[in-house]
Amino acid sequence: MGNKQTVFTHEQLEAYQDNPFRQRIAQVFSEDGDGHMTLDNFLDMFSVMSEMAPRDLKAYYAFKIYDFNNDDYICAWDLEQTVTKLTRGELSTEEVSLICEKVLDEADGDHDGRLSLEDFQNMILRAPDFLSTFHICI
Amino acid sequence: MSHQLKGQGEEGGGGTRGRARSGSLGTGDRSRRSPSMKRPHRAEKAPVPRRAQPGQKERAGSPGSGSPRRKQAERRGRRELLGDRERGSAEKTCRGRRKDGRASLREQRAPSKKEKEVRRKEEMWKQLKKHRSSSMASSTSSGESLSEEELARILEQVEDKKKLIASMRSKPWPMARKLAELREAQEFVEKYEGALGKGKGKRLYAYRMLMAKKWVKFKRDFHNFKTQCIPWEMKIKDIESHFGSSVASYFIFLRWMYGVNLVLFGLIFGLVIIPEVLMGMPYGSIPRKTVPRAEEEKAMDFSVLWDFEGYMKYSALFYGYYNNQRTIGWLRYRLPMAYFMVGVSVFGYSLMIVIRSMASNNQGSTSEGESDNFTFSFKMFTSWDYLIGNSETADNKYASITTSFKESIVDEQESNKEENVHLTRFLRVLANFLIICCLCGSGYLIYFVVKRSQEFSKMQNVSWYERNEVEIVMSLLGMFCPPLFETIAALENYHPRIGLKWQLGRIFALFLGNLYTFLLALMDDIQLKLSNEETIKNITHWTLFHYYNSSGWNESVPRPPLHPADVPRGSCWETAVGIEFMRLTVSDMLVTYITILLGDFLRACFVRFMNYCWCWDLEAGFPSYAEFDISGNVLGLIFNQGMIWMGSFYAPGLVGINVLRLLTSMYFQCWAVMSSNVPHERVFKASRSNNFYMGLLLLVLFLSLLPVAYTIMSLPPSFDCGPFSGKNRMYDVIQETVENDFPTFLGKIFAFLANPGLIIPAILLMFLAIYYLNSVSKSLSRANAQLRKKIQALHEVEKSHKSVKGRATARDSEDTDKNNSKNDTQLTKEGTAHHSASQSLTLDQKAQGPGASSSAGKTVLPASQHLPVSRAPGVRPDSGQARPQAHPWRSTSGKRAWRPPH
């Protein structure tokens, strides 16, 4: 964290090309949802993804990232998207649907077949690794 | 990078500044109160009537100008309440409202400069009606005529703004909005904080605010500085991004260890070695500080020095060099006492720091209670490590996530079947059996070698190998056994994280067995030397006696004292022990480095460059690149530290060497990892294994404390070397100090305290305290669990309540806007009705006179009750209702503020 670098090198930018949710991150933090960021959006992103950000804030943005269709709920389709991105589509459709079922089974508090922000926060704030993995450093 | 940092800094600074200010406000408030208590008389008598005239005129106009905006706001609020489900649109209106607010601010600020007096009254009006209006910014720049109520109101607004600043970080707003709100709030606070203090207090208050600001800035700078001062942070982050957090945890542990060793080094060097070098008797003055005549010729040879013999042996690095004078130098420094106390405090400090860091690690994981019922969710939402910035690691991560999903599916499907359980069990038993065989074999080998080396030590002209056989065998065992264990552990088919723990446990057992065999053999050696000591003592006495009494010397001239190099001396077992540990440490270090160089670097070079001309693919096939061996490295570090702890009492210089070792290995291993290792095939997180390391370290610390305590307590020190020579036991030095340097009653107290009759009850008491605290913590955790259950139940109730309500609202809104008779919408409506009604009511009553003032105050209340509902889109209706009760102040202030003047 100590160096005063103002220009990103090519490698540093290249280094974040592997994140399966990179497009989602860009979309969530851009103002009009198309993935083009202004400086403020960019700052916004890093303030959320920094190590010091409060965890409720992180949970809120994580929810938005995993909410692929922007309907303020994580539904089964969003979950499928997430699994497919995480595994690069190496799981069969039955497996994917089984996983989604399980996730909904575990985390859906009000049994409406989708995860609301509250369900998500309730689940994610108990995860032991969430805070340590949901941040970016350059 | 710098952008990110700045953004963070600004935010963090804003947050802390707000907090610090609100903290300092308490004092400022108190200091300000004394003048403000007196003010009401003045305020009521003098300025209020003067202002009343224009105010009354304006009052007729103000509701007209105020109401359209309010209605607009209400409509918006209702819309938001209805369309609570459509957050996207709410976001837009949010932004819209912000613009609106700013526009109104500007619009109000402009005219206020022209007709201040008139506008001020009007705006005061608005402020009371508006919940927290930003129009305050222009209202009261001329300070003296502020009444108490206004002050209180400003104070509350300042408080609100401060809260806003403090909680800015955790608001999910876009950066532009955050910045705008922050600036606005800061400006507001800055402007009014100064205005709140009056007269004499004002300057003091301003000064104090300035100092508080400076202090906050200093704190932030200091914090940044501290972050920058963390050594090797960049290196470790770099490794973390390439290899995942498990490898980085080793380096963090190494860094922590380096810090601990630096403290120990400072303790020993500052209190023992440097006083001895500066003030003690110089080299060559007495026999224990002189190389004996027989060794003098070879004493400077490198091979001798490398074995820590010769000049090294007779230096301040080892126990034997120190003299048993009670005080040294002009400072009358009690060196033997200091030596003993430093030896004790090395252990004390290490115990304290290990236990403290374990406790602080534990504190972070309080929420780790029933996390096992979210396996799939956690896998889905937290398994991706956002830190990964390397495509190779990312590939591995993808693969590991896929396998882990598959594994959990299989676990889920076959949790009842367990068909292979017998085979797995058999394989695990077999693996454990093999490993126990290995452990026993290595233990015996070391015992055998140490016995042999004792025979070698009696013989003359032994070869280099025979002299260093023990160290070589131990290092070789340490090098080859862990991979062997790993191969055997492949039979067991554990999850890598559990496998890592097993592997750590096994290597731990191996190292421990080796170390203790080594210690037992060393103990035999010590006993042998101690039994010889008596004869040597006699020989020394006789030599000196003969030297002084021999004939053939002129009796009149006193003989010059015998040259210290010629005096026969004992074997000094303490120095021998110190030398053993020193050699072990150095050879361990060398073996580690050579292993890294050969096993990792040369292998990597070979694989990389011979791949062009080889018959199979070296990178993917057999030799491949090495993985970083976390368990072996961690345990090597821990055992090295154990040796340091054991040896540091007999070789004070050992810690210095260890500091060097840790420093070099930090750079060397960082380089080796980055240059020649590949990420693990199955990347896994280092979750909580940090405390596992600490637990191992604590165990090793305890185990290394035992032999040292035993030797100090039950073996007599050598008669002619070391700071405790001539005493019966080493701890006698404390008794001596107590008797000679403290007043006698203290000595009596110490003697009383050392009485077994007191110690045994004290130990009993401690046990009882442990039992009691343990039961208390158990009951607390039970209470915790119950509370958690209760919270969950509450959540469920609330949720069901809310869903019922939500459904009702949806139905209502589907009908028509007018027909809403039950829920939130009704509330809003009522609020609106009340609001406008109260507006006219207040006006009328104002005009009527003093008699109706209290009822006017009451009717103002609904207005403020309503406003939070319309302002905050996300707030539930019931919370909106509860709000006015949380601010009872507003109603009272309303009452008082509008008491008509007389």
mmCIF file of C-alpha atoms in Angstrom, chain B residues 543-705:
data_model
loop_
_atom_site.group_PDB
_atom_site.id
_atom_site.type_symbol
_atom_site.label_atom_id
_atom_site.label_comp_id
_atom_site.label_asym_id
_atom_site.label_seq_id
_atom_site.Cartn_x
_atom_site.Cartn_y
_atom_site.Cartn_z
ATOM 1 C CA THR B 543 48.061 -26.323 40.260
ATOM 2 C CA LEU B 544 47.646 -22.886 41.742
ATOM 3 C CA PHE B 545 48.857 -24.083 45.096
ATOM 4 C CA HIS B 546 51.998 -25.628 43.623
ATOM 5 C CA TYR B 547 52.606 -22.620 41.466
ATOM 6 C CA TYR B 548 52.712 -20.262 44.380
ATOM 7 C CA ASN B 549 54.489 -22.545 46.816
ATOM 8 C CA SER B 550 57.002 -24.240 44.590
ATOM 9 C CA SER B 551 60.622 -23.875 45.476
ATOM 10 C CA GLY B 552 63.243 -22.401 43.200
ATOM 11 C CA TRP B 553 61.786 -18.937 43.163
ATOM 12 C CA ASN B 554 63.113 -15.999 45.017
ATOM 13 C CA GLU B 555 60.989 -15.843 48.146
ATOM 14 C CA SER B 556 61.380 -12.103 48.652
ATOM 15 C CA VAL B 557 59.819 -11.093 45.352
ATOM 16 C CA PRO B 558 56.111 -12.025 45.097
ATOM 17 C CA ARG B 559 55.493 -14.234 42.096
ATOM 18 C CA PRO B 560 53.564 -12.716 39.201
ATOM 19 C CA PRO B 561 50.138 -14.345 38.985
ATOM 20 C CA LEU B 562 49.807 -17.332 36.721
ATOM 21 C CA HIS B 563 48.928 -16.349 33.158
ATOM 22 C CA PRO B 564 45.201 -16.942 32.695
ATOM 23 C CA ALA B 565 45.799 -19.066 29.613
ATOM 24 C CA ASP B 566 47.761 -21.547 31.666
ATOM 25 C CA VAL B 567 45.193 -22.121 34.387
ATOM 26 C CA PRO B 568 43.540 -25.509 34.029
ATOM 27 C CA ARG B 569 39.793 -25.225 33.837
ATOM 28 C CA GLY B 570 36.611 -27.179 33.866
ATOM 29 C CA SER B 571 34.567 -28.175 30.877
ATOM 30 C CA CYS B 572 31.852 -25.540 31.453
ATOM 31 C CA TRP B 573 28.824 -27.520 30.373
ATOM 32 C CA GLU B 574 26.707 -24.401 29.932
ATOM 33 C CA THR B 575 28.895 -23.100 27.143
ATOM 34 C CA ALA B 576 28.917 -26.562 25.602
ATOM 35 C CA VAL B 577 25.118 -26.546 25.517
ATOM 36 C CA GLY B 578 25.096 -23.066 24.059
ATOM 37 C CA ILE B 579 27.542 -24.125 21.352
ATOM 38 C CA GLU B 580 25.393 -27.124 20.471
ATOM 39 C CA PHE B 581 22.365 -24.924 19.965
ATOM 40 C CA MET B 582 24.359 -22.387 18.016
ATOM 41 C CA ARG B 583 25.640 -25.067 15.669
ATOM 42 C CA LEU B 584 22.194 -26.545 15.256
ATOM 43 C CA THR B 585 20.750 -23.171 14.358
ATOM 44 C CA VAL B 586 23.439 -22.400 11.820
ATOM 45 C CA SER B 587 23.342 -25.809 10.209
ATOM 46 C CA ASP B 588 19.555 -25.675 10.088
ATOM 47 C CA MET B 589 19.726 -22.328 8.357
ATOM 48 C CA LEU B 590 22.236 -23.564 5.840
ATOM 49 C CA VAL B 591 20.287 -26.708 5.104
ATOM 50 C CA THR B 592 17.135 -24.656 4.563
ATOM 51 C CA TYR B 593 18.861 -22.331 2.151
ATOM 52 C CA ILE B 594 20.576 -25.109 0.274
ATOM 53 C CA THR B 595 17.333 -27.000 0.000
ATOM 54 C CA ILE B 596 15.657 -23.971 -1.456
ATOM 55 C CA LEU B 597 18.509 -23.354 -3.827
ATOM 56 C CA LEU B 598 18.791 -26.931 -5.044
ATOM 57 C CA GLY B 599 15.276 -28.210 -4.631
ATOM 58 C CA ASP B 600 13.441 -25.189 -5.906
ATOM 59 C CA PHE B 601 15.692 -22.917 -7.875
ATOM 60 C CA LEU B 602 17.878 -25.418 -9.710
ATOM 61 C CA ARG B 603 14.904 -27.638 -10.360
ATOM 62 C CA ALA B 604 13.000 -24.700 -11.779
ATOM 63 C CA CYS B 605 15.957 -23.732 -13.956
ATOM 64 C CA PHE B 606 16.355 -27.289 -15.168
ATOM 65 C CA VAL B 607 12.696 -27.681 -15.972
ATOM 66 C CA ARG B 608 12.523 -24.311 -17.641
ATOM 67 C CA PHE B 609 15.570 -24.542 -19.877
ATOM 68 C CA MET B 610 15.904 -28.243 -20.519
ATOM 69 C CA ASN B 611 12.322 -28.370 -21.650
ATOM 70 C CA TYR B 612 13.416 -27.293 -25.132
ATOM 71 C CA CYS B 613 15.510 -30.398 -25.650
ATOM 72 C CA TRP B 614 13.912 -33.164 -23.695
ATOM 73 C CA CYS B 615 11.867 -36.116 -24.758
ATOM 74 C CA TRP B 616 8.828 -35.391 -22.608
ATOM 75 C CA ASP B 617 7.193 -32.260 -21.325
ATOM 76 C CA LEU B 618 9.113 -31.404 -18.180
ATOM 77 C CA GLU B 619 6.798 -28.645 -17.043
ATOM 78 C CA ALA B 620 3.672 -30.740 -17.115
ATOM 79 C CA GLY B 621 5.284 -34.120 -16.554
ATOM 80 C CA PHE B 622 7.475 -35.609 -13.913
ATOM 81 C CA PRO B 623 9.839 -33.070 -12.344
ATOM 82 C CA SER B 624 7.612 -30.037 -12.873
ATOM 83 C CA TYR B 625 8.070 -26.984 -10.667
ATOM 84 C CA ALA B 626 8.035 -27.171 -6.917
ATOM 85 C CA GLU B 627 5.127 -26.028 -4.832
ATOM 86 C CA PHE B 628 5.729 -23.934 -1.787
ATOM 87 C CA ASP B 629 5.773 -26.266 1.193
ATOM 88 C CA ILE B 630 3.775 -24.374 3.780
ATOM 89 C CA SER B 631 3.696 -26.948 6.542
ATOM 90 C CA GLY B 632 7.394 -27.730 6.391
ATOM 91 C CA ASN B 633 8.377 -24.093 6.378
ATOM 92 C CA VAL B 634 6.077 -23.145 9.219
ATOM 93 C CA LEU B 635 7.286 -25.974 11.368
ATOM 94 C CA GLY B 636 10.896 -25.274 10.534
ATOM 95 C CA LEU B 637 10.339 -21.743 11.717
ATOM 96 C CA ILE B 638 8.602 -22.842 14.889
ATOM 97 C CA PHE B 639 11.265 -25.344 15.819
ATOM 98 C CA ASN B 640 14.010 -22.953 15.048
ATOM 99 C CA GLN B 641 12.340 -20.593 17.461
ATOM 100 C CA GLY B 642 12.138 -23.356 20.036
ATOM 101 C CA MET B 643 15.859 -23.867 19.752
ATOM 102 C CA ILE B 644 16.413 -20.156 20.161
ATOM 103 C CA TRP B 645 14.354 -20.113 23.312
ATOM 104 C CA MET B 646 16.182 -23.093 24.719
ATOM 105 C CA GLY B 647 19.599 -21.890 23.802
ATOM 106 C CA SER B 648 19.315 -18.217 24.548
ATOM 107 C CA PHE B 649 19.988 -18.668 28.236
ATOM 108 C CA TYR B 650 23.327 -20.351 27.600
ATOM 109 C CA ALA B 651 24.239 -18.449 24.474
ATOM 110 C CA PRO B 652 23.051 -14.826 24.615
ATOM 111 C CA GLY B 653 24.319 -14.224 21.089
ATOM 112 C CA LEU B 654 21.958 -16.813 19.643
ATOM 113 C CA VAL B 655 19.087 -14.361 19.302
ATOM 114 C CA GLY B 656 21.286 -12.006 17.286
ATOM 115 C CA ILE B 657 22.096 -14.795 14.869
ATOM 116 C CA ASN B 658 18.451 -15.696 14.669
ATOM 117 C CA VAL B 659 17.488 -12.144 13.812
ATOM 118 C CA LEU B 660 19.950 -12.252 10.950
ATOM 119 C CA ARG B 661 18.605 -15.586 9.866
ATOM 120 C CA LEU B 662 15.015 -14.408 9.790
ATOM 121 C CA LEU B 663 15.967 -11.259 7.931
ATOM 122 C CA THR B 664 17.830 -13.123 5.231
ATOM 123 C CA SER B 665 15.257 -15.841 4.938
ATOM 124 C CA MET B 666 12.523 -13.255 4.462
ATOM 125 C CA TYR B 667 14.240 -11.873 1.380
ATOM 126 C CA PHE B 668 15.574 -15.181 0.177
ATOM 127 C CA GLN B 669 12.313 -17.058 0.478
ATOM 128 C CA CYS B 670 10.308 -14.217 -1.041
ATOM 129 C CA TRP B 671 12.614 -14.312 -3.992
ATOM 130 C CA ALA B 672 12.561 -18.102 -4.221
ATOM 131 C CA VAL B 673 8.789 -18.270 -4.058
ATOM 132 C CA MET B 674 8.302 -15.656 -6.712
ATOM 133 C CA SER B 675 10.992 -16.995 -8.998
ATOM 134 C CA SER B 676 10.773 -20.736 -8.837
ATOM 135 C CA ASN B 677 7.585 -22.000 -7.235
ATOM 136 C CA VAL B 678 4.166 -22.573 -8.717
ATOM 137 C CA PRO B 679 0.860 -22.051 -6.968
ATOM 138 C CA HIS B 680 -0.731 -25.025 -5.321
ATOM 139 C CA GLU B 681 -2.717 -27.329 -7.479
ATOM 140 C CA ARG B 682 -5.643 -26.978 -5.116
ATOM 141 C CA VAL B 683 -5.677 -23.447 -3.871
ATOM 142 C CA PHE B 684 -7.177 -23.259 -0.453
ATOM 143 C CA LYS B 685 -7.562 -20.514 2.021
ATOM 144 C CA ALA B 686 -5.599 -20.210 5.217
ATOM 145 C CA SER B 687 -8.721 -19.900 7.257
ATOM 146 C CA ARG B 688 -7.939 -19.841 10.920
ATOM 147 C CA SER B 689 -4.756 -21.846 10.534
ATOM 148 C CA ASN B 690 -2.952 -18.840 11.905
ATOM 149 C CA ASN B 691 -4.126 -19.709 15.362
ATOM 150 C CA PHE B 692 -3.067 -23.255 14.692
ATOM 151 C CA TYR B 693 0.469 -22.020 14.095
ATOM 152 C CA MET B 694 0.246 -20.021 17.273
ATOM 153 C CA GLY B 695 -0.925 -23.027 19.198
ATOM 154 C CA LEU B 696 2.026 -25.031 17.939
ATOM 155 C CA LEU B 697 4.325 -22.181 18.830
ATOM 156 C CA LEU B 698 2.912 -22.038 22.325
ATOM 157 C CA LEU B 699 3.422 -25.767 22.732
ATOM 158 C CA VAL B 700 6.996 -25.500 21.541
ATOM 159 C CA LEU B 701 7.585 -22.582 23.845
ATOM 160 C CA PHE B 702 6.342 -24.594 26.765
ATOM 161 C CA LEU B 703 8.388 -27.609 25.778
ATOM 162 C CA SER B 704 11.503 -25.539 25.412
ATOM 163 C CA LEU B 705 10.857 -23.893 28.732
#
